[in-house]
Tab-separated table of C-alpha atoms and ligand atoms in Angstrom:
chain	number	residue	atom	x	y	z
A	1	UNK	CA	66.826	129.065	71.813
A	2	UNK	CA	65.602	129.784	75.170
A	3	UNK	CA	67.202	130.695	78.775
A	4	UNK	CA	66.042	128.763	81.676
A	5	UNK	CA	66.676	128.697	85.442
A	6	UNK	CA	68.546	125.213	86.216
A	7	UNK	CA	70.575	123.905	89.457
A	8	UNK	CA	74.029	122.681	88.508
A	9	UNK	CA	77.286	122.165	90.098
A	10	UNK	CA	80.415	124.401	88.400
A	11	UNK	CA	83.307	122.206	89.953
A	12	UNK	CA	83.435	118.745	91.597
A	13	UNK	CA	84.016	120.639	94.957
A	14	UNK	CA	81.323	123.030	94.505
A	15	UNK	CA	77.389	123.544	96.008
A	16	UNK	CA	74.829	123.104	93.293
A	17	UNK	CA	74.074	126.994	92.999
A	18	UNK	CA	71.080	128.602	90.503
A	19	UNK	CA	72.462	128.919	86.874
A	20	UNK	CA	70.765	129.388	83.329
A	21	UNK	CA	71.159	127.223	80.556
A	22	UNK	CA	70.012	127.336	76.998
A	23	UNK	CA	67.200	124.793	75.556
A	24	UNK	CA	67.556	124.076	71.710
A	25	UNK	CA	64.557	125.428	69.185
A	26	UNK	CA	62.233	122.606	68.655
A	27	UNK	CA	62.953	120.608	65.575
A	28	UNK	CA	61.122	118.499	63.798
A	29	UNK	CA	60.231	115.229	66.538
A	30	UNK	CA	61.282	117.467	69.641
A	31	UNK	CA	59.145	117.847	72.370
A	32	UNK	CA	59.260	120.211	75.005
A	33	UNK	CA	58.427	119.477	78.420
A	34	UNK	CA	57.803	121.584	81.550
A	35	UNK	CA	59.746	120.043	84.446
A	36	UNK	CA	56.968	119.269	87.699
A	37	UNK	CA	59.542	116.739	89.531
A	38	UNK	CA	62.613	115.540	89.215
A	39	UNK	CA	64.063	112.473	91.227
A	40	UNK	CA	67.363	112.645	92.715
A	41	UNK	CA	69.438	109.442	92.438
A	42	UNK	CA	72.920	108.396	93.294
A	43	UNK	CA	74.413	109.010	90.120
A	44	UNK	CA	73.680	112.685	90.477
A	45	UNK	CA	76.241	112.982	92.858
A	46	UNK	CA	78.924	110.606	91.214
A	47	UNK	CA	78.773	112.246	88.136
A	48	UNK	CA	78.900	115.875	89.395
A	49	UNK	CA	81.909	114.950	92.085
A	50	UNK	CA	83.936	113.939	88.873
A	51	UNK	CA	83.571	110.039	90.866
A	52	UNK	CA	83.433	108.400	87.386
A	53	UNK	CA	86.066	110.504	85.701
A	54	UNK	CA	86.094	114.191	84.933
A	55	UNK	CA	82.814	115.428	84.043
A	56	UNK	CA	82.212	118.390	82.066
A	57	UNK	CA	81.069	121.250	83.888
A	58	UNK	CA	78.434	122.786	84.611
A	59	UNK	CA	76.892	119.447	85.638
A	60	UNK	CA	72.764	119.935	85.251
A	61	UNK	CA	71.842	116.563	87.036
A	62	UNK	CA	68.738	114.852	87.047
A	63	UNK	CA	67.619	112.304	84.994
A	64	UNK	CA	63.931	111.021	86.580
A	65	UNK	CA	61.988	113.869	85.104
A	66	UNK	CA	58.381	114.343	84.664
A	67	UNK	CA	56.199	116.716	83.440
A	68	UNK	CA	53.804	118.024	80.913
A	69	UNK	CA	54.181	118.764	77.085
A	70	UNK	CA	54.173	122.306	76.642
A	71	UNK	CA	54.992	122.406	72.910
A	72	UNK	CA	55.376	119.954	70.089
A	73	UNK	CA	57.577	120.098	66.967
A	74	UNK	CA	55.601	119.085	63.720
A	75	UNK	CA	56.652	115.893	63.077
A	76	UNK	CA	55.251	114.710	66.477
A	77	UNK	CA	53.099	112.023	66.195
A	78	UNK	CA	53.188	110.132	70.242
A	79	UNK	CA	52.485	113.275	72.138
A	80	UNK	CA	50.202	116.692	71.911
A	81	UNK	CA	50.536	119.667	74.212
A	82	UNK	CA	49.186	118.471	77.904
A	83	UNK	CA	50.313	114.544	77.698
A	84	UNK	CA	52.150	113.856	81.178
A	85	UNK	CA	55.375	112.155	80.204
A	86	UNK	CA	58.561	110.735	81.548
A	87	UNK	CA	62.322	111.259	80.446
A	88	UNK	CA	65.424	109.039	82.478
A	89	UNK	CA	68.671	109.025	81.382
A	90	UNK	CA	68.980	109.026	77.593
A	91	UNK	CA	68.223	111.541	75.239
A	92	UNK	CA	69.119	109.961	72.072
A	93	UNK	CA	71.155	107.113	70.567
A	94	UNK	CA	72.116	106.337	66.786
A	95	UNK	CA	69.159	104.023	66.434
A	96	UNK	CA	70.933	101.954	63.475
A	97	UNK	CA	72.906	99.533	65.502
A	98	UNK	CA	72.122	96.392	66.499
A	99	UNK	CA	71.128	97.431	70.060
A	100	UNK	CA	69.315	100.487	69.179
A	101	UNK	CA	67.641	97.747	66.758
A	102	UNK	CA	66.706	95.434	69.400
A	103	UNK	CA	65.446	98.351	72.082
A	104	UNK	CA	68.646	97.716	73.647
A	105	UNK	CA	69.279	101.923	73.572
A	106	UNK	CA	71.138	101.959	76.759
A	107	UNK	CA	73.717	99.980	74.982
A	108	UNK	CA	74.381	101.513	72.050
A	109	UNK	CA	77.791	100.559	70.452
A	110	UNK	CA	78.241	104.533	69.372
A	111	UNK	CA	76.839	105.867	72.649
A	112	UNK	CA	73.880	106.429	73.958
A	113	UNK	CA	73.469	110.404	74.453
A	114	UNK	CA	73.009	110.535	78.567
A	115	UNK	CA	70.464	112.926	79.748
A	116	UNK	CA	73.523	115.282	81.647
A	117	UNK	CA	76.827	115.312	80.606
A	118	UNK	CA	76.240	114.044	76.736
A	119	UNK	CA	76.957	115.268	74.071
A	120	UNK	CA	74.909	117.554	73.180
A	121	UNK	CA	74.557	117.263	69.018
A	122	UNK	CA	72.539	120.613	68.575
A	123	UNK	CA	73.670	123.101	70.190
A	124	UNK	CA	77.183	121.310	70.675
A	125	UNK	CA	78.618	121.864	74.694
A	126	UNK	CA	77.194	118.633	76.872
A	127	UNK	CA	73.241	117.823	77.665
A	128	UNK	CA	72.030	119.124	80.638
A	129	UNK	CA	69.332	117.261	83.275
A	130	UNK	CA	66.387	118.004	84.724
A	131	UNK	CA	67.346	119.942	87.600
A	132	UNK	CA	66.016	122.684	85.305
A	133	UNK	CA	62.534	124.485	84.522
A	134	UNK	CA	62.010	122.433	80.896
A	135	UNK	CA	63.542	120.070	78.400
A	136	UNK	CA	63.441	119.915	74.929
A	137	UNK	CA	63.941	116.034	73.824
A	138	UNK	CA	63.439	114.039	70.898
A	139	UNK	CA	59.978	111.989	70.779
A	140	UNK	CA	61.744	108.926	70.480
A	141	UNK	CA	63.276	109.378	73.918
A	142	UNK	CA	60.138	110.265	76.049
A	143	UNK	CA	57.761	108.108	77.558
A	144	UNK	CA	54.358	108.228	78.385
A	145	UNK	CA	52.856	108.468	82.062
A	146	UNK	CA	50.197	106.164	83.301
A	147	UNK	CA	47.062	108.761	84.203
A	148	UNK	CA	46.273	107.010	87.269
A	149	UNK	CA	49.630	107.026	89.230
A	150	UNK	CA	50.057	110.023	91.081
A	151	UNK	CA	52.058	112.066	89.227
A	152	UNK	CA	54.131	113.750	92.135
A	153	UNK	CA	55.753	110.805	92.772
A	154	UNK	CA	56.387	108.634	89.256
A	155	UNK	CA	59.604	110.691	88.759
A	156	UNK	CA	61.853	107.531	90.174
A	157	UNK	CA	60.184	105.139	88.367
A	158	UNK	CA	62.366	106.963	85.461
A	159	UNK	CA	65.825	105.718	86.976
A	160	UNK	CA	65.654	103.845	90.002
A	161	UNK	CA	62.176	101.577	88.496
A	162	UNK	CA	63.990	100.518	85.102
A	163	UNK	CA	67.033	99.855	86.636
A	164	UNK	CA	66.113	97.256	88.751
A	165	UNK	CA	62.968	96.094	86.633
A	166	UNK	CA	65.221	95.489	83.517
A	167	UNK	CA	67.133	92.814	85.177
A	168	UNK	CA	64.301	91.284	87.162
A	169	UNK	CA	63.325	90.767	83.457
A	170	UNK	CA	66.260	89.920	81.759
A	171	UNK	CA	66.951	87.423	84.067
A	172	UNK	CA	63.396	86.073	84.245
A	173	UNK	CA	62.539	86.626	87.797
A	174	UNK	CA	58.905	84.622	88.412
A	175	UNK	CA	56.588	83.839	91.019
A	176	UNK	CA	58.468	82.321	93.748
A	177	UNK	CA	61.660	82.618	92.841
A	178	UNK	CA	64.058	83.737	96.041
A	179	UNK	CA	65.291	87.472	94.987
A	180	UNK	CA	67.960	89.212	97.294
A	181	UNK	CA	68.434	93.006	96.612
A	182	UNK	CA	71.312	94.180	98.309
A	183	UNK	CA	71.083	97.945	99.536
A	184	UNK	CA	68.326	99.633	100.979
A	185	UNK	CA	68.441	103.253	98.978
A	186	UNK	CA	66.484	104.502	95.815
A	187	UNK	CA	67.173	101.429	93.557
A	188	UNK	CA	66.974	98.874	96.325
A	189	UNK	CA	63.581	99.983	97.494
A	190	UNK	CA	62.265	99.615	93.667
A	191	UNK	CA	64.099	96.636	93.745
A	192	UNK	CA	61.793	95.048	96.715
A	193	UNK	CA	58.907	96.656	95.309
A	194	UNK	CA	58.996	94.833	92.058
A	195	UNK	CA	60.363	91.736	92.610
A	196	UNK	CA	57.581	91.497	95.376
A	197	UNK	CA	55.049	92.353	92.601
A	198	UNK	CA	56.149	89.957	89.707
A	199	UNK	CA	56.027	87.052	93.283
A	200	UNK	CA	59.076	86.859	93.643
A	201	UNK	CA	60.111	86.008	97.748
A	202	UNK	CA	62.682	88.880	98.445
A	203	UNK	CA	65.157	88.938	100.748
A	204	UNK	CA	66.620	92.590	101.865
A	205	UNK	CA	70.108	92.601	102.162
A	206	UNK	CA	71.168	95.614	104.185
A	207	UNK	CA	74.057	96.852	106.529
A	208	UNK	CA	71.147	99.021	108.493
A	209	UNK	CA	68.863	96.927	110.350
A	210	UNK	CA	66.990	100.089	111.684
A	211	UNK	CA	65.337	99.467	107.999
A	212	UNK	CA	64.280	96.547	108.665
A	213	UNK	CA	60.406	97.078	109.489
A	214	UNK	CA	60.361	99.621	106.230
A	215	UNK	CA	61.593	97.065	103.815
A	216	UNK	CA	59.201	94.959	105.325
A	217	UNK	CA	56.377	97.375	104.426
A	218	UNK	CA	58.055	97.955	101.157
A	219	UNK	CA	57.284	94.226	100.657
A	220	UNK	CA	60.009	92.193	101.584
A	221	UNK	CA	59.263	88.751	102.863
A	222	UNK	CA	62.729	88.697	104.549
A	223	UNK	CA	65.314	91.126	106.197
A	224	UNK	CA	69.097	89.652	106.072
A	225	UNK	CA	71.616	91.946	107.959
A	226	UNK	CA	74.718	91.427	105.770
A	227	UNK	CA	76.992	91.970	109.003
A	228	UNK	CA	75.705	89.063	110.957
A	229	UNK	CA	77.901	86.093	109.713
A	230	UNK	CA	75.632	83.406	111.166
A	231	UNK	CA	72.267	84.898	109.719
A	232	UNK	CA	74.259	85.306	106.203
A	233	UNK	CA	75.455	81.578	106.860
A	234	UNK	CA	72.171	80.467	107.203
A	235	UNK	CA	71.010	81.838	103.754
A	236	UNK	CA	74.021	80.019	102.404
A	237	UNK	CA	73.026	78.670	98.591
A	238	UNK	CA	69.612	79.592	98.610
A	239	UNK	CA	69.174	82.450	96.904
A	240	UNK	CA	67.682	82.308	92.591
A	241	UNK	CA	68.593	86.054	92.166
A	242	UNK	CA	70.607	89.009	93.691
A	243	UNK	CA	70.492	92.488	92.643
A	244	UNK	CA	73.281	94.182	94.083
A	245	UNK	CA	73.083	98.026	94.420
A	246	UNK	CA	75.758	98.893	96.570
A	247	UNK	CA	77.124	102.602	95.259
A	248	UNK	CA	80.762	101.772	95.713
A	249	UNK	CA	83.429	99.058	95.101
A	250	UNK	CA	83.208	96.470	97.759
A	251	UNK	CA	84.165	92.509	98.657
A	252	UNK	CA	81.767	90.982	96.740
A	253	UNK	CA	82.375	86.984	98.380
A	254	UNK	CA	79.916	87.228	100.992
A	255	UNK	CA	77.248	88.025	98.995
A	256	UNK	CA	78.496	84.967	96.164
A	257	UNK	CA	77.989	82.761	98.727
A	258	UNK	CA	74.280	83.213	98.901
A	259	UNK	CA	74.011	82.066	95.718
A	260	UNK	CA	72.071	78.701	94.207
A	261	UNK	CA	74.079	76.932	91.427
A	262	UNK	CA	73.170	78.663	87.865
A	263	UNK	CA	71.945	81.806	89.677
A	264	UNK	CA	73.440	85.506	88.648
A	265	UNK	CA	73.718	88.529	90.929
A	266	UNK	CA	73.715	91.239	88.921
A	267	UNK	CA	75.576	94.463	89.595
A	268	UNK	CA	73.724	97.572	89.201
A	269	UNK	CA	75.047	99.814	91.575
A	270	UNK	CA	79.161	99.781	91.872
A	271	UNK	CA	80.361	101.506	87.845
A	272	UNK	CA	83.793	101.239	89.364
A	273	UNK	CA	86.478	98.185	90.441
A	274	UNK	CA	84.774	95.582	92.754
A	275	UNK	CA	87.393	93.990	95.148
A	276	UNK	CA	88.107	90.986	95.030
A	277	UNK	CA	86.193	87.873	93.795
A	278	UNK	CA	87.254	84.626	94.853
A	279	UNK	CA	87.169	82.525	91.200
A	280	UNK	CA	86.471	79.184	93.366
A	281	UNK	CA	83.477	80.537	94.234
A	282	UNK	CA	82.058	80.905	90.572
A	283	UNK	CA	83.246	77.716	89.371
A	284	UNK	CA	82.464	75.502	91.787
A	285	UNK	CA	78.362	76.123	91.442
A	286	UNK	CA	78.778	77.927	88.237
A	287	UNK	CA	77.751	81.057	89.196
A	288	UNK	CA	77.319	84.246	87.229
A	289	UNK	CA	78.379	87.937	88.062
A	290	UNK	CA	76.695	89.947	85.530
A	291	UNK	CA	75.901	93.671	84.936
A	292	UNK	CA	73.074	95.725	84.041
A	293	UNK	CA	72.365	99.438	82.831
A	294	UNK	CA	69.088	101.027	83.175
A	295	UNK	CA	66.862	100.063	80.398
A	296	UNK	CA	65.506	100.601	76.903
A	297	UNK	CA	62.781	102.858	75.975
A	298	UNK	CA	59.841	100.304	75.102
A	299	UNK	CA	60.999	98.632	78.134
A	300	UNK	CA	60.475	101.944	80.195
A	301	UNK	CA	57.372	102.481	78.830
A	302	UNK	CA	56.416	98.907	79.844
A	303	UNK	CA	57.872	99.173	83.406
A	304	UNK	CA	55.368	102.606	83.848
A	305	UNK	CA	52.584	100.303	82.234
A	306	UNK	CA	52.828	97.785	85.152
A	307	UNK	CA	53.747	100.463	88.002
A	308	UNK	CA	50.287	102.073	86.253
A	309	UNK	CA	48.571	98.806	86.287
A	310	UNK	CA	49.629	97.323	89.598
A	311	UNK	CA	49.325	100.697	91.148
A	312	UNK	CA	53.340	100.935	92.331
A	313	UNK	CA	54.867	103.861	92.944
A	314	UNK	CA	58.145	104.753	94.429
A	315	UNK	CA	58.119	106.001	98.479
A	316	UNK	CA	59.800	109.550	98.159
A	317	UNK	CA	60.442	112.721	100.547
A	318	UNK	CA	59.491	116.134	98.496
A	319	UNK	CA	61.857	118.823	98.825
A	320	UNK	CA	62.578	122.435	97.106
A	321	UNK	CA	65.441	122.712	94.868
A	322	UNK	CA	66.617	124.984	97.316
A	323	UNK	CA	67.746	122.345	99.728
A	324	UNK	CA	69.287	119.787	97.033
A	325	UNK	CA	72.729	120.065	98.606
A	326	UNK	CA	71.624	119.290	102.041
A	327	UNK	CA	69.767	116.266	100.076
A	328	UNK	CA	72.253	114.847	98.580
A	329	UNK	CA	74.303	114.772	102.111
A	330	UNK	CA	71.728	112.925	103.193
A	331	UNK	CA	72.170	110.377	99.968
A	332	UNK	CA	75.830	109.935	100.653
A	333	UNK	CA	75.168	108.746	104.232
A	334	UNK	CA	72.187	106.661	102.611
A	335	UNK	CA	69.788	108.312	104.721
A	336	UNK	CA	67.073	108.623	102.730
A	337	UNK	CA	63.165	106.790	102.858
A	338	UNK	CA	63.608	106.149	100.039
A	339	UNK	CA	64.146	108.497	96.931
A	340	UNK	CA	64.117	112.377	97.023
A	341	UNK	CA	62.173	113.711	94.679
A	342	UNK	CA	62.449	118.094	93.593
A	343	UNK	CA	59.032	119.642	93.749
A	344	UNK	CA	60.233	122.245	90.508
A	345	UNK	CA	57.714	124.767	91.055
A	346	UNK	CA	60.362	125.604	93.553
A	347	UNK	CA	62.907	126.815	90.724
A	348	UNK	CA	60.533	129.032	89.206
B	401	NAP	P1	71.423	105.118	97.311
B	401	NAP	O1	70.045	105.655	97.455
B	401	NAP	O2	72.561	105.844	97.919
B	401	NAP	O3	71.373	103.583	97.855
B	401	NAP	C1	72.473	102.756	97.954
B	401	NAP	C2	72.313	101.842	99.194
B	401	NAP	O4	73.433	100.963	99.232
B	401	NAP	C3	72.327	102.592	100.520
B	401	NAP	O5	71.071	103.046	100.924
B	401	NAP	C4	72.876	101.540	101.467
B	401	NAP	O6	71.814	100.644	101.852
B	401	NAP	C5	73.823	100.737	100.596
B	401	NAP	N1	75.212	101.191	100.758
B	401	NAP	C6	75.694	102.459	100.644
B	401	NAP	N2	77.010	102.486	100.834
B	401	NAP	C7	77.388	101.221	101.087
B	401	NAP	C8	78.629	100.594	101.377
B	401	NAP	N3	79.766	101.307	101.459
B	401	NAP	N4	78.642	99.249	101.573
B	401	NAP	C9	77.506	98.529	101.530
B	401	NAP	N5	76.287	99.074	101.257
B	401	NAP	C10	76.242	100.388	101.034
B	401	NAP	O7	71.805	104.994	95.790
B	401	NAP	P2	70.861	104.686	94.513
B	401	NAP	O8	70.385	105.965	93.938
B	401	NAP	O9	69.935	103.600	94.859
B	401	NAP	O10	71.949	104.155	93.505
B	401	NAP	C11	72.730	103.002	93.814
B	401	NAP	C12	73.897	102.929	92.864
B	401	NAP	O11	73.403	102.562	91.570
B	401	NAP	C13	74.641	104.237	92.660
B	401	NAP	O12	76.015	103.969	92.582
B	401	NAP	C14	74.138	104.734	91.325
B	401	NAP	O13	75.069	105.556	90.675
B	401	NAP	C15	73.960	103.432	90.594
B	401	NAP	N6	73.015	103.455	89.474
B	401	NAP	C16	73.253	102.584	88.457
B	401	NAP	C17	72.365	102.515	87.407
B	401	NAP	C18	72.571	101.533	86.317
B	401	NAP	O14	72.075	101.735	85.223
B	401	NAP	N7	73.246	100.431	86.567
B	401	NAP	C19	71.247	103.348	87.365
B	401	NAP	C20	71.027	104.205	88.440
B	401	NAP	C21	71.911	104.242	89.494
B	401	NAP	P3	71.773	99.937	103.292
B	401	NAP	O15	71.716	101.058	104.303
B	401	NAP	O16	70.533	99.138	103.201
B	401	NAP	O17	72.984	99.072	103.449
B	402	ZN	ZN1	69.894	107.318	88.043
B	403	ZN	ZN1	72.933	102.607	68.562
């Protein structure tokens, strides 16, 4: 077992402060990883503010992590000492249900082991994240870095990028199609960015029109201010796709009534009770509220393959680990352009 320096919270009231945690002894497919960045997302916060029910504590966050391979157990096969790689938010998963069978991890029906706050089966306690120096995680759970990308900023391509790419996927976004993602924050700007690369016509859907010109340059074809009735009006039954990453329970009508007949929005952002949703709306077009959670590994690995090959890349401020609390501030007020990512050389 070995000690290192991590950031975690010890209450849902408290500062993340500087704490040590224990890392398990490599076993047979573990690898270890030296931390280099760490993305900070949303669910940081809810999960360490006790948001989505008690959490145990300490809370570790951090669950966009790359870094290098420091040392492999000896039944690695994928990676050697060196490799850049990429964990998100699952460690492990039974991998002998039917999801785990399909590369469904994320919805495994005996629980996917989350990256912070799982359950840790090794050294018992809960996982902790990758607000931390290193990780030690199974093989089967880490991912492999495109060389070219530049490394300091892949980190929330391991969150924020599978989130919204799985259901751009799932729900076969293609060339043309007319894709609204709804808040401009860490998911919604990987939102823009890959519908706009699979040619897809995105609309932004924000509340902040002083983002306007960024989502723009983020490659949005459109900017729709969700508080301007008229504009909203005029997008009335248009739209082939919504991706809605709002962070909190909210009236989800308006954004219904953008929809095409046979089109889903799909819900990534709000894990708690939506208001209301008028059922009139649904039936009469037949319309589809559906949900989404991250994604699988082989997905993952094929989201970084296109990011590598089509040279995307999330837009992200650096800071120190030392001003994570001021950062995540910022992340409530969504003020932030448009992920913060931890430089951890800063923890060492
Ligand atoms: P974020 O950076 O805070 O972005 C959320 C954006 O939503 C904000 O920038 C803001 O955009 C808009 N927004 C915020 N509060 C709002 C409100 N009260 N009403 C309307 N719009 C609001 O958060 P994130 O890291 O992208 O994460 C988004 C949510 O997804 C979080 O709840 C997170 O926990 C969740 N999440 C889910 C999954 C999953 O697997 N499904 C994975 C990762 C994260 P505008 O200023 O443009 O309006
Ligand atoms: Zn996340
Ligand atoms: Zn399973």
């Amino acid at each position: 077992m070995e000690t290192v320096k991590a950031y975690g919270a010890s209450s849902a009231t408290s500062d993340l402060e500087m704490m040590h945690i224990d890392r398990r002894d490599l076993t047979g497919n573990d690898v270890q990883i030296d931390i280099l960045y760490c993305g900070v997302c949303h669910s940081d916060i809810h999960t360490a503010r006790s948001e989505w029910g008690p959490a145990s504590y300490p809370v570790v966050p951090g669950h966009e992590i790359v870094g290098k391979v420091i040392a492999t157990g000896p039944g690695v096969t994928a990676f050697k000492e060196g490799d850049l790689v990429g964990v998100g938010c699952m460690v492990d998963s039974c991998r002998e249900c039917s999801a785990c069978r399909e590369g469904l991890e994320q919805y495994c029906e005996n629980g996917a082991v989350m990256t912070y706050g799982g359950k840790d089966k090794h050294l018992g306690g809960h996982t902790f994240g990758g607000y931390s120096q290193n990780i030690v995680v199974d093989e089967a759970f880490v991912v492999r870095v495109p060389e070219n990308l530049d490394i300091a900023r892949v980190a929330p391509l391991l969150c924020a990028g599978i989130t919204t790419w799985s259901p751009l996927r799932h729900w076969n976004v293609k060339k043309g199609d007319k894709v609204g993602v709804i808040g401009l924050g860490g998911l919604g700007h990987m939102g823009i960015k890959l519908a706009h690369a699979l040619g897809a016509y995105v609309v932004m859907i924000t509340r902040s029109m002083d983002k306007a010109e960024d989502a723009k340059a983020l490659g949005a074809d459109e900017v729709l201010l969700s508080t301007d009735e008229k504009a909203m009006q005029k997008h009335a039954n248009s739209f082939d796709f919504l991706m809605n990453t709002i962070p909190v329970g909210h009236d989800l009508n308006p954004y219904i009534s953008l929809m095409k007949r046979d089109t889903t929005m799909a819900i990534v952002g709000a894990i708690e009770p939506l208001k209301s949703v008028h059922g009139g709306m649904l039936v009469s077009k037949r319309k589809n509220i559906a949900g989404s959670m991250i994604g699988g590994i082989e997905e993952t690995q094929e989201m970084l393959d296109f990011c590598g090959e089509h040279n995307i890349l999330p837009d992200v401020e650096m800071i120190d680990i030392q001003n994570i609390n001021e950062a995540w501030e910022r992340v409530v007020r969504a003020d932030v352009k448009y992920r913060f990512v931890i430089d951890m050389k800063s923890l060492q």
